[in-house]
Amino acid sequence: MSKITKSLIHTFTGRYAFVIINLISMMTYARMLTPEEIGVHVIAIAASSIIIELRLIGTGSYLIKLKEVKKEDTENVLFVTLCISLFLGFILLSVSDWLSDFYSTPGMSAVIDILFATFLLSPFTAVSQSFFARTFNFKTLASINVLSALFSFITTVFLIQIGLSYLSLAIGVLASHTFQFFAHFFLKSEMVSWVPKPGNFKSILSFGGILTIITFINKGLESIPELVLGKSLGTDASALFSRGLGAVKFSNETVLGFVSPIITPYFSEAKRNGEYATQAFEKASSHVTVLIIPILLSLAVVPDLTISLLFGPQWLEASELMSILCSAFAIKAPTQFLKNLLIVEGKELYILLVKLFSFLIFIILALTLGVESLLKMAYAFAFAQIVEMAAFYFAVARCINFNFKAHFTKQLKSYYIALICMLVTFGLSRVSESLQLSLIAEAFILAIVLSVTWLALIKVLKHEVADTIYQLIRGVPLLKRLKLERFFLN
């Protein structure tokens, strides 16, 4: 079995264990806390998330991209990251009271005070995570992520039970970071040093600088709706948008999450071996879009069902905006890994230009239309996603020898499958409504029927993901004994 296939199996297993824990966490918190309580945490996270993400300045991708990594490289990266992280952490701490007053939400400052501790821990774990990713040791990474999520969930639920309300969510985040810190301390490679030493500033900052700005923009796109709505319509509006976007991102990252960690290492290895990174991109992209596009467009048909199951009926106001966002993410899906491709090709500047352009469009729409209602904010966010997709294609056309005809031909199969899945979802939802089935029964029937429909369609259309599934089944002894791979043979 190839290194890539093994990595996929480990990330698949770990990611879906993480997804299950995350799903249970979201469902539990949404029922134990009110929208107003969660809104306090959401606004605090939104206000600080930009700085939280900036602290790592793209150093993970820097270590992955290096042709050869020495222990000295990890020490230099740790020094730069730690200095920047602590500097940003103290800035956030100094403005926490002002942010609390600005949003008239006293609890915000306490949440930010708790999150400050993560600024000390993250640089150490980030260096170790990057080295594990570079060496395709995703089994260890997956184990750490799953166990830290479980530890965070147990801690948070316990704290909510004893009455700490929204503070429980912040302490849960800190608990996760603490667990990861100690796990990486005991499991990190001998090549990874946790002794920060100054050096190689120019290379690290010149590479990480562009990715830092890109990260800033990405977090801005996610945080601005919650910040604007929190100020104009209140903490409950901020929480509703967060839950609607969260449901879409949860569905999106359920698929993307298990392949995203290996994409940049996969493209980089292909390039180091003298292959075309664009070919690796096409293979990865077609494998992912055939999964994520049908899921997103099917969910867009039944948003009430999704929101009710995930968060409960008190969050149904987020249903309509969820449909809008699902559609936008589905349209944008084929460009998901273009950023990784541009990084590997050394064209990070183009990513920055694309992100700046779409960010500017969104800022204008959010501050003019988005302030009026949740729905208008959703349309503003969705439009910015479509603009970003178009801009990425334009950038790739300018700087990479990219076969657009082959790309779009492959992606059409994903949309054909998605269209049929949407029609099946619509029909089943109408039948379920007429029979007055419970939410759980409707969801179970949809999951079974859509899974069978999807498998039949990839077989009929001869999509290349069928061959990958065949290889994965042959790699799992139990599934191989059941002879399930026969279905995927041409």
mmCIF file with all atom_site columns, N, CA and C in Angstrom, residues 296-354:
data_model
loop_
_atom_site.group_PDB
_atom_site.id
_atom_site.type_symbol
_atom_site.label_atom_id
_atom_site.label_alt_id
_atom_site.label_comp_id
_atom_site.label_asym_id
_atom_site.label_entity_id
_atom_site.label_seq_id
_atom_site.pdbx_PDB_ins_code
_atom_site.Cartn_x
_atom_site.Cartn_y
_atom_site.Cartn_z
_atom_site.occupancy
_atom_site.B_iso_or_equiv
_atom_site.pdbx_formal_charge
_atom_site.auth_seq_id
_atom_site.auth_comp_id
_atom_site.auth_asym_id
_atom_site.auth_atom_id
_atom_site.pdbx_PDB_model_num
ATOM 1   N N  . LEU A 1 296 ? -23.170 19.082 0.042  1.00 0.00 ? 296 LEU A N  1
ATOM 2   C CA . LEU A 1 296 ? -23.576 20.469 0.287  1.00 0.00 ? 296 LEU A CA 1
ATOM 3   C C  . LEU A 1 296 ? -24.891 20.818 -0.394 1.00 0.00 ? 296 LEU A C  1
ATOM 4   N N  . LEU A 1 297 ? -25.046 20.425 -1.661 1.00 0.00 ? 297 LEU A N  1
ATOM 5   C CA . LEU A 1 297 ? -26.274 20.767 -2.380 1.00 0.00 ? 297 LEU A CA 1
ATOM 6   C C  . LEU A 1 297 ? -27.475 19.977 -1.870 1.00 0.00 ? 297 LEU A C  1
ATOM 7   N N  . SER A 1 298 ? -27.246 18.780 -1.374 1.00 0.00 ? 298 SER A N  1
ATOM 8   C CA . SER A 1 298 ? -28.351 18.023 -0.755 1.00 0.00 ? 298 SER A CA 1
ATOM 9   C C  . SER A 1 298 ? -28.782 18.677 0.551  1.00 0.00 ? 298 SER A C  1
ATOM 10  N N  . LEU A 1 299 ? -27.811 19.133 1.352  1.00 0.00 ? 299 LEU A N  1
ATOM 11  C CA . LEU A 1 299 ? -28.135 19.822 2.605  1.00 0.00 ? 299 LEU A CA 1
ATOM 12  C C  . LEU A 1 299 ? -28.871 21.134 2.348  1.00 0.00 ? 299 LEU A C  1
ATOM 13  N N  . ALA A 1 300 ? -28.556 21.785 1.227  1.00 0.00 ? 300 ALA A N  1
ATOM 14  C CA . ALA A 1 300 ? -29.235 23.044 0.894  1.00 0.00 ? 300 ALA A CA 1
ATOM 15  C C  . ALA A 1 300 ? -30.731 22.835 0.689  1.00 0.00 ? 300 ALA A C  1
ATOM 16  N N  . VAL A 1 301 ? -31.127 21.613 0.363  1.00 0.00 ? 301 VAL A N  1
ATOM 17  C CA . VAL A 1 301 ? -32.545 21.294 0.139  1.00 0.00 ? 301 VAL A CA 1
ATOM 18  C C  . VAL A 1 301 ? -33.275 21.086 1.461  1.00 0.00 ? 301 VAL A C  1
ATOM 19  N N  . VAL A 1 302 ? -32.571 20.584 2.497  1.00 0.00 ? 302 VAL A N  1
ATOM 20  C CA . VAL A 1 302 ? -33.214 20.271 3.785  1.00 0.00 ? 302 VAL A CA 1
ATOM 21  C C  . VAL A 1 302 ? -32.497 20.979 4.946  1.00 0.00 ? 302 VAL A C  1
ATOM 22  N N  . PRO A 1 303 ? -32.404 22.311 4.928  1.00 0.00 ? 303 PRO A N  1
ATOM 23  C CA . PRO A 1 303 ? -31.673 23.004 6.004  1.00 0.00 ? 303 PRO A CA 1
ATOM 24  C C  . PRO A 1 303 ? -32.353 22.885 7.360  1.00 0.00 ? 303 PRO A C  1
ATOM 25  N N  . ASP A 1 304 ? -33.703 22.865 7.381  1.00 0.00 ? 304 ASP A N  1
ATOM 26  C CA . ASP A 1 304 ? -34.417 22.765 8.660  1.00 0.00 ? 304 ASP A CA 1
ATOM 27  C C  . ASP A 1 304 ? -34.062 21.470 9.374  1.00 0.00 ? 304 ASP A C  1
ATOM 28  N N  . LEU A 1 305 ? -33.986 20.395 8.605  1.00 0.00 ? 305 LEU A N  1
ATOM 29  C CA . LEU A 1 305 ? -33.637 19.100 9.186  1.00 0.00 ? 305 LEU A CA 1
ATOM 30  C C  . LEU A 1 305 ? -32.239 19.143 9.789  1.00 0.00 ? 305 LEU A C  1
ATOM 31  N N  . THR A 1 306 ? -31.302 19.716 9.057  1.00 0.00 ? 306 THR A N  1
ATOM 32  C CA . THR A 1 306 ? -29.917 19.777 9.519  1.00 0.00 ? 306 THR A CA 1
ATOM 33  C C  . THR A 1 306 ? -29.778 20.615 10.784 1.00 0.00 ? 306 THR A C  1
ATOM 34  N N  . ILE A 1 307 ? -30.355 21.816 10.770 1.00 0.00 ? 307 ILE A N  1
ATOM 35  C CA . ILE A 1 307 ? -30.253 22.707 11.924 1.00 0.00 ? 307 ILE A CA 1
ATOM 36  C C  . ILE A 1 307 ? -30.928 22.107 13.147 1.00 0.00 ? 307 ILE A C  1
ATOM 37  N N  . SER A 1 308 ? -32.093 21.509 12.955 1.00 0.00 ? 308 SER A N  1
ATOM 38  C CA . SER A 1 308 ? -32.826 20.923 14.090 1.00 0.00 ? 308 SER A CA 1
ATOM 39  C C  . SER A 1 308 ? -32.046 19.777 14.723 1.00 0.00 ? 308 SER A C  1
ATOM 40  N N  . LEU A 1 309 ? -31.429 18.943 13.887 1.00 0.00 ? 309 LEU A N  1
ATOM 41  C CA . LEU A 1 309 ? -30.674 17.812 14.421 1.00 0.00 ? 309 LEU A CA 1
ATOM 42  C C  . LEU A 1 309 ? -29.393 18.259 15.115 1.00 0.00 ? 309 LEU A C  1
ATOM 43  N N  . LEU A 1 310 ? -28.716 19.236 14.507 1.00 0.00 ? 310 LEU A N  1
ATOM 44  C CA . LEU A 1 310 ? -27.435 19.668 15.063 1.00 0.00 ? 310 LEU A CA 1
ATOM 45  C C  . LEU A 1 310 ? -27.597 20.511 16.320 1.00 0.00 ? 310 LEU A C  1
ATOM 46  N N  . PHE A 1 311 ? -28.526 21.458 16.280 1.00 0.00 ? 311 PHE A N  1
ATOM 47  C CA . PHE A 1 311 ? -28.580 22.467 17.347 1.00 0.00 ? 311 PHE A CA 1
ATOM 48  C C  . PHE A 1 311 ? -29.904 22.543 18.101 1.00 0.00 ? 311 PHE A C  1
ATOM 49  N N  . GLY A 1 312 ? -30.983 21.986 17.523 1.00 0.00 ? 312 GLY A N  1
ATOM 50  C CA . GLY A 1 312 ? -32.276 22.083 18.173 1.00 0.00 ? 312 GLY A CA 1
ATOM 51  C C  . GLY A 1 312 ? -33.160 23.130 17.514 1.00 0.00 ? 312 GLY A C  1
ATOM 52  N N  . PRO A 1 313 ? -34.459 23.076 17.770 1.00 0.00 ? 313 PRO A N  1
ATOM 53  C CA . PRO A 1 313 ? -35.416 23.980 17.103 1.00 0.00 ? 313 PRO A CA 1
ATOM 54  C C  . PRO A 1 313 ? -35.227 25.454 17.430 1.00 0.00 ? 313 PRO A C  1
ATOM 55  N N  . GLN A 1 314 ? -34.564 25.789 18.535 1.00 0.00 ? 314 GLN A N  1
ATOM 56  C CA . GLN A 1 314 ? -34.369 27.199 18.884 1.00 0.00 ? 314 GLN A CA 1
ATOM 57  C C  . GLN A 1 314 ? -33.415 27.917 17.932 1.00 0.00 ? 314 GLN A C  1
ATOM 58  N N  . TRP A 1 315 ? -32.774 27.154 17.037 1.00 0.00 ? 315 TRP A N  1
ATOM 59  C CA . TRP A 1 315 ? -31.818 27.735 16.091 1.00 0.00 ? 315 TRP A CA 1
ATOM 60  C C  . TRP A 1 315 ? -32.332 27.740 14.652 1.00 0.00 ? 315 TRP A C  1
ATOM 61  N N  . LEU A 1 316 ? -33.622 27.497 14.443 1.00 0.00 ? 316 LEU A N  1
ATOM 62  C CA . LEU A 1 316 ? -34.168 27.364 13.087 1.00 0.00 ? 316 LEU A CA 1
ATOM 63  C C  . LEU A 1 316 ? -34.073 28.637 12.254 1.00 0.00 ? 316 LEU A C  1
ATOM 64  N N  . GLU A 1 317 ? -33.885 29.773 12.893 1.00 0.00 ? 317 GLU A N  1
ATOM 65  C CA . GLU A 1 317 ? -33.718 31.011 12.129 1.00 0.00 ? 317 GLU A CA 1
ATOM 66  C C  . GLU A 1 317 ? -32.475 30.964 11.239 1.00 0.00 ? 317 GLU A C  1
ATOM 67  N N  . ALA A 1 318 ? -31.571 30.059 11.540 1.00 0.00 ? 318 ALA A N  1
ATOM 68  C CA . ALA A 1 318 ? -30.344 29.952 10.750 1.00 0.00 ? 318 ALA A CA 1
ATOM 69  C C  . ALA A 1 318 ? -30.525 29.086 9.509  1.00 0.00 ? 318 ALA A C  1
ATOM 70  N N  . SER A 1 319 ? -31.711 28.491 9.314  1.00 0.00 ? 319 SER A N  1
ATOM 71  C CA . SER A 1 319 ? -31.913 27.534 8.226  1.00 0.00 ? 319 SER A CA 1
ATOM 72  C C  . SER A 1 319 ? -31.760 28.165 6.846  1.00 0.00 ? 319 SER A C  1
ATOM 73  N N  . GLU A 1 320 ? -32.417 29.298 6.632  1.00 0.00 ? 320 GLU A N  1
ATOM 74  C CA . GLU A 1 320 ? -32.409 29.900 5.298  1.00 0.00 ? 320 GLU A CA 1
ATOM 75  C C  . GLU A 1 320 ? -31.006 30.344 4.887  1.00 0.00 ? 320 GLU A C  1
ATOM 76  N N  . LEU A 1 321 ? -30.283 30.926 5.836  1.00 0.00 ? 321 LEU A N  1
ATOM 77  C CA . LEU A 1 321 ? -28.925 31.359 5.485  1.00 0.00 ? 321 LEU A CA 1
ATOM 78  C C  . LEU A 1 321 ? -28.021 30.152 5.247  1.00 0.00 ? 321 LEU A C  1
ATOM 79  N N  . MET A 1 322 ? -28.328 29.016 5.881  1.00 0.00 ? 322 MET A N  1
ATOM 80  C CA . MET A 1 322 ? -27.548 27.809 5.649  1.00 0.00 ? 322 MET A CA 1
ATOM 81  C C  . MET A 1 322 ? -27.683 27.342 4.205  1.00 0.00 ? 322 MET A C  1
ATOM 82  N N  . SER A 1 323 ? -28.881 27.416 3.633  1.00 0.00 ? 323 SER A N  1
ATOM 83  C CA . SER A 1 323 ? -29.087 27.028 2.234  1.00 0.00 ? 323 SER A CA 1
ATOM 84  C C  . SER A 1 323 ? -28.250 27.879 1.289  1.00 0.00 ? 323 SER A C  1
ATOM 85  N N  . ILE A 1 324 ? -28.218 29.177 1.567  1.00 0.00 ? 324 ILE A N  1
ATOM 86  C CA . ILE A 1 324 ? -27.450 30.102 0.732  1.00 0.00 ? 324 ILE A CA 1
ATOM 87  C C  . ILE A 1 324 ? -25.966 29.769 0.795  1.00 0.00 ? 324 ILE A C  1
ATOM 88  N N  . LEU A 1 325 ? -25.470 29.554 2.007  1.00 0.00 ? 325 LEU A N  1
ATOM 89  C CA . LEU A 1 325 ? -24.044 29.288 2.190  1.00 0.00 ? 325 LEU A CA 1
ATOM 90  C C  . LEU A 1 325 ? -23.641 27.917 1.640  1.00 0.00 ? 325 LEU A C  1
ATOM 91  N N  . CYS A 1 326 ? -24.517 26.918 1.763  1.00 0.00 ? 326 CYS A N  1
ATOM 92  C CA . CYS A 1 326 ? -24.230 25.596 1.189  1.00 0.00 ? 326 CYS A CA 1
ATOM 93  C C  . CYS A 1 326 ? -24.043 25.692 -0.322 1.00 0.00 ? 326 CYS A C  1
ATOM 94  N N  . SER A 1 327 ? -24.913 26.440 -0.967 1.00 0.00 ? 327 SER A N  1
ATOM 95  C CA . SER A 1 327 ? -24.832 26.594 -2.419 1.00 0.00 ? 327 SER A CA 1
ATOM 96  C C  . SER A 1 327 ? -23.533 27.275 -2.822 1.00 0.00 ? 327 SER A C  1
ATOM 97  N N  . ALA A 1 328 ? -23.154 28.323 -2.083 1.00 0.00 ? 328 ALA A N  1
ATOM 98  C CA . ALA A 1 328 ? -21.916 29.050 -2.401 1.00 0.00 ? 328 ALA A CA 1
ATOM 99  C C  . ALA A 1 328 ? -20.690 28.162 -2.227 1.00 0.00 ? 328 ALA A C  1
ATOM 100 N N  . PHE A 1 329 ? -20.634 27.403 -1.146 1.00 0.00 ? 329 PHE A N  1
ATOM 101 C CA . PHE A 1 329 ? -19.491 26.525 -0.913 1.00 0.00 ? 329 PHE A CA 1
ATOM 102 C C  . PHE A 1 329 ? -19.420 25.409 -1.952 1.00 0.00 ? 329 PHE A C  1
ATOM 103 N N  . ALA A 1 330 ? -20.574 24.939 -2.421 1.00 0.00 ? 330 ALA A N  1
ATOM 104 C CA . ALA A 1 330 ? -20.592 23.895 -3.450 1.00 0.00 ? 330 ALA A CA 1
ATOM 105 C C  . ALA A 1 330 ? -20.046 24.415 -4.770 1.00 0.00 ? 330 ALA A C  1
ATOM 106 N N  . ILE A 1 331 ? -20.426 25.637 -5.123 1.00 0.00 ? 331 ILE A N  1
ATOM 107 C CA . ILE A 1 331 ? -19.941 26.236 -6.364 1.00 0.00 ? 331 ILE A CA 1
ATOM 108 C C  . ILE A 1 331 ? -18.432 26.464 -6.297 1.00 0.00 ? 331 ILE A C  1
ATOM 109 N N  . LYS A 1 332 ? -17.948 26.861 -5.128 1.00 0.00 ? 332 LYS A N  1
ATOM 110 C CA . LYS A 1 332 ? -16.531 27.179 -4.946 1.00 0.00 ? 332 LYS A CA 1
ATOM 111 C C  . LYS A 1 332 ? -15.644 25.936 -4.770 1.00 0.00 ? 332 LYS A C  1
ATOM 112 N N  . ALA A 1 333 ? -16.240 24.786 -4.516 1.00 0.00 ? 333 ALA A N  1
ATOM 113 C CA . ALA A 1 333 ? -15.496 23.576 -4.142 1.00 0.00 ? 333 ALA A CA 1
ATOM 114 C C  . ALA A 1 333 ? -14.348 23.194 -5.076 1.00 0.00 ? 333 ALA A C  1
ATOM 115 N N  . PRO A 1 334 ? -14.498 23.292 -6.413 1.00 0.00 ? 334 PRO A N  1
ATOM 116 C CA . PRO A 1 334 ? -13.383 22.874 -7.287 1.00 0.00 ? 334 PRO A CA 1
ATOM 117 C C  . PRO A 1 334 ? -12.088 23.669 -7.104 1.00 0.00 ? 334 PRO A C  1
ATOM 118 N N  . THR A 1 335 ? -12.180 24.842 -6.503 1.00 0.00 ? 335 THR A N  1
ATOM 119 C CA . THR A 1 335 ? -10.974 25.658 -6.305 1.00 0.00 ? 335 THR A CA 1
ATOM 120 C C  . THR A 1 335 ? -10.355 25.446 -4.926 1.00 0.00 ? 335 THR A C  1
ATOM 121 N N  . GLN A 1 336 ? -10.862 24.476 -4.171 1.00 0.00 ? 336 GLN A N  1
ATOM 122 C CA . GLN A 1 336 ? -10.472 24.307 -2.776 1.00 0.00 ? 336 GLN A CA 1
ATOM 123 C C  . GLN A 1 336 ? -8.964  24.151 -2.594 1.00 0.00 ? 336 GLN A C  1
ATOM 124 N N  . PHE A 1 337 ? -8.297  23.413 -3.500 1.00 0.00 ? 337 PHE A N  1
ATOM 125 C CA . PHE A 1 337 ? -6.879  23.135 -3.324 1.00 0.00 ? 337 PHE A CA 1
ATOM 126 C C  . PHE A 1 337 ? -5.983  23.979 -4.219 1.00 0.00 ? 337 PHE A C  1
ATOM 127 N N  . LEU A 1 338 ? -6.552  24.987 -4.883 1.00 0.00 ? 338 LEU A N  1
ATOM 128 C CA . LEU A 1 338 ? -5.714  25.860 -5.713 1.00 0.00 ? 338 LEU A CA 1
ATOM 129 C C  . LEU A 1 338 ? -4.712  26.638 -4.868 1.00 0.00 ? 338 LEU A C  1
ATOM 130 N N  . LYS A 1 339 ? -5.095  26.964 -3.640 1.00 0.00 ? 339 LYS A N  1
ATOM 131 C CA . LYS A 1 339 ? -4.161  27.658 -2.745 1.00 0.00 ? 339 LYS A CA 1
ATOM 132 C C  . LYS A 1 339 ? -2.943  26.782 -2.479 1.00 0.00 ? 339 LYS A C  1
ATOM 133 N N  . ASN A 1 340 ? -3.159  25.501 -2.197 1.00 0.00 ? 340 ASN A N  1
ATOM 134 C CA . ASN A 1 340 ? -2.042  24.581 -1.950 1.00 0.00 ? 340 ASN A CA 1
ATOM 135 C C  . ASN A 1 340 ? -1.156  24.447 -3.190 1.00 0.00 ? 340 ASN A C  1
ATOM 136 N N  . LEU A 1 341 ? -1.787  24.415 -4.365 1.00 0.00 ? 341 LEU A N  1
ATOM 137 C CA . LEU A 1 341 ? -1.038  24.311 -5.614 1.00 0.00 ? 341 LEU A CA 1
ATOM 138 C C  . LEU A 1 341 ? -0.153  25.538 -5.829 1.00 0.00 ? 341 LEU A C  1
ATOM 139 N N  . LEU A 1 342 ? -0.700  26.704 -5.574 1.00 0.00 ? 342 LEU A N  1
ATOM 140 C CA . LEU A 1 342 ? 0.064   27.941 -5.746 1.00 0.00 ? 342 LEU A CA 1
ATOM 141 C C  . LEU A 1 342 ? 1.219   28.029 -4.742 1.00 0.00 ? 342 LEU A C  1
ATOM 142 N N  . ILE A 1 343 ? 1.001   27.516 -3.529 1.00 0.00 ? 343 ILE A N  1
ATOM 143 C CA . ILE A 1 343 ? 2.081   27.500 -2.526 1.00 0.00 ? 343 ILE A CA 1
ATOM 144 C C  . ILE A 1 343 ? 3.236   26.629 -3.010 1.00 0.00 ? 343 ILE A C  1
ATOM 145 N N  . VAL A 1 344 ? 2.907   25.444 -3.494 1.00 0.00 ? 344 VAL A N  1
ATOM 146 C CA . VAL A 1 344 ? 3.931   24.514 -3.960 1.00 0.00 ? 344 VAL A CA 1
ATOM 147 C C  . VAL A 1 344 ? 4.673   25.077 -5.172 1.00 0.00 ? 344 VAL A C  1
ATOM 148 N N  . GLU A 1 345 ? 3.965   25.805 -6.015 1.00 0.00 ? 345 GLU A N  1
ATOM 149 C CA . GLU A 1 345 ? 4.577   26.401 -7.205 1.00 0.00 ? 345 GLU A CA 1
ATOM 150 C C  . GLU A 1 345 ? 5.312   27.712 -6.887 1.00 0.00 ? 345 GLU A C  1
ATOM 151 N N  . GLY A 1 346 ? 5.305   28.115 -5.620 1.00 0.00 ? 346 GLY A N  1
ATOM 152 C CA . GLY A 1 346 ? 6.000   29.339 -5.225 1.00 0.00 ? 346 GLY A CA 1
ATOM 153 C C  . GLY A 1 346 ? 5.291   30.617 -5.644 1.00 0.00 ? 346 GLY A C  1
ATOM 154 N N  . LYS A 1 347 ? 3.975   30.546 -5.781 1.00 0.00 ? 347 LYS A N  1
ATOM 155 C CA . LYS A 1 347 ? 3.188   31.697 -6.234 1.00 0.00 ? 347 LYS A CA 1
ATOM 156 C C  . LYS A 1 347 ? 2.266   32.209 -5.128 1.00 0.00 ? 347 LYS A C  1
ATOM 157 N N  . GLU A 1 348 ? 2.793   32.291 -3.904 1.00 0.00 ? 348 GLU A N  1
ATOM 158 C CA . GLU A 1 348 ? 1.961   32.703 -2.773 1.00 0.00 ? 348 GLU A CA 1
ATOM 159 C C  . GLU A 1 348 ? 1.375   34.102 -2.950 1.00 0.00 ? 348 GLU A C  1
ATOM 160 N N  . LEU A 1 349 ? 2.092   34.964 -3.668 1.00 0.00 ? 349 LEU A N  1
ATOM 161 C CA . LEU A 1 349 ? 1.633   36.338 -3.863 1.00 0.00 ? 349 LEU A CA 1
ATOM 162 C C  . LEU A 1 349 ? 0.277   36.374 -4.564 1.00 0.00 ? 349 LEU A C  1
ATOM 163 N N  . TYR A 1 350 ? 0.047   35.449 -5.480 1.00 0.00 ? 350 TYR A N  1
ATOM 164 C CA . TYR A 1 350 ? -1.238  35.409 -6.189 1.00 0.00 ? 350 TYR A CA 1
ATOM 165 C C  . TYR A 1 350 ? -2.384  35.063 -5.228 1.00 0.00 ? 350 TYR A C  1
ATOM 166 N N  . ILE A 1 351 ? -2.095  34.196 -4.265 1.00 0.00 ? 351 ILE A N  1
ATOM 167 C CA . ILE A 1 351 ? -3.121  33.872 -3.253 1.00 0.00 ? 351 ILE A CA 1
ATOM 168 C C  . ILE A 1 351 ? -3.493  35.139 -2.495 1.00 0.00 ? 351 ILE A C  1
ATOM 169 N N  . LEU A 1 352 ? -2.481  35.911 -2.126 1.00 0.00 ? 352 LEU A N  1
ATOM 170 C CA . LEU A 1 352 ? -2.713  37.146 -1.383 1.00 0.00 ? 352 LEU A CA 1
ATOM 171 C C  . LEU A 1 352 ? -3.570  38.119 -2.189 1.00 0.00 ? 352 LEU A C  1
ATOM 172 N N  . LEU A 1 353 ? -3.256  38.282 -3.464 1.00 0.00 ? 353 LEU A N  1
ATOM 173 C CA . LEU A 1 353 ? -4.017  39.216 -4.303 1.00 0.00 ? 353 LEU A CA 1
ATOM 174 C C  . LEU A 1 353 ? -5.473  38.777 -4.448 1.00 0.00 ? 353 LEU A C  1
ATOM 175 N N  . VAL A 1 354 ? -5.683  37.483 -4.618 1.00 0.00 ? 354 VAL A N  1
ATOM 176 C CA . VAL A 1 354 ? -7.052  36.959 -4.730 1.00 0.00 ? 354 VAL A CA 1
ATOM 177 C C  . VAL A 1 354 ? -7.825  37.207 -3.442 1.00 0.00 ? 354 VAL A C  1
#
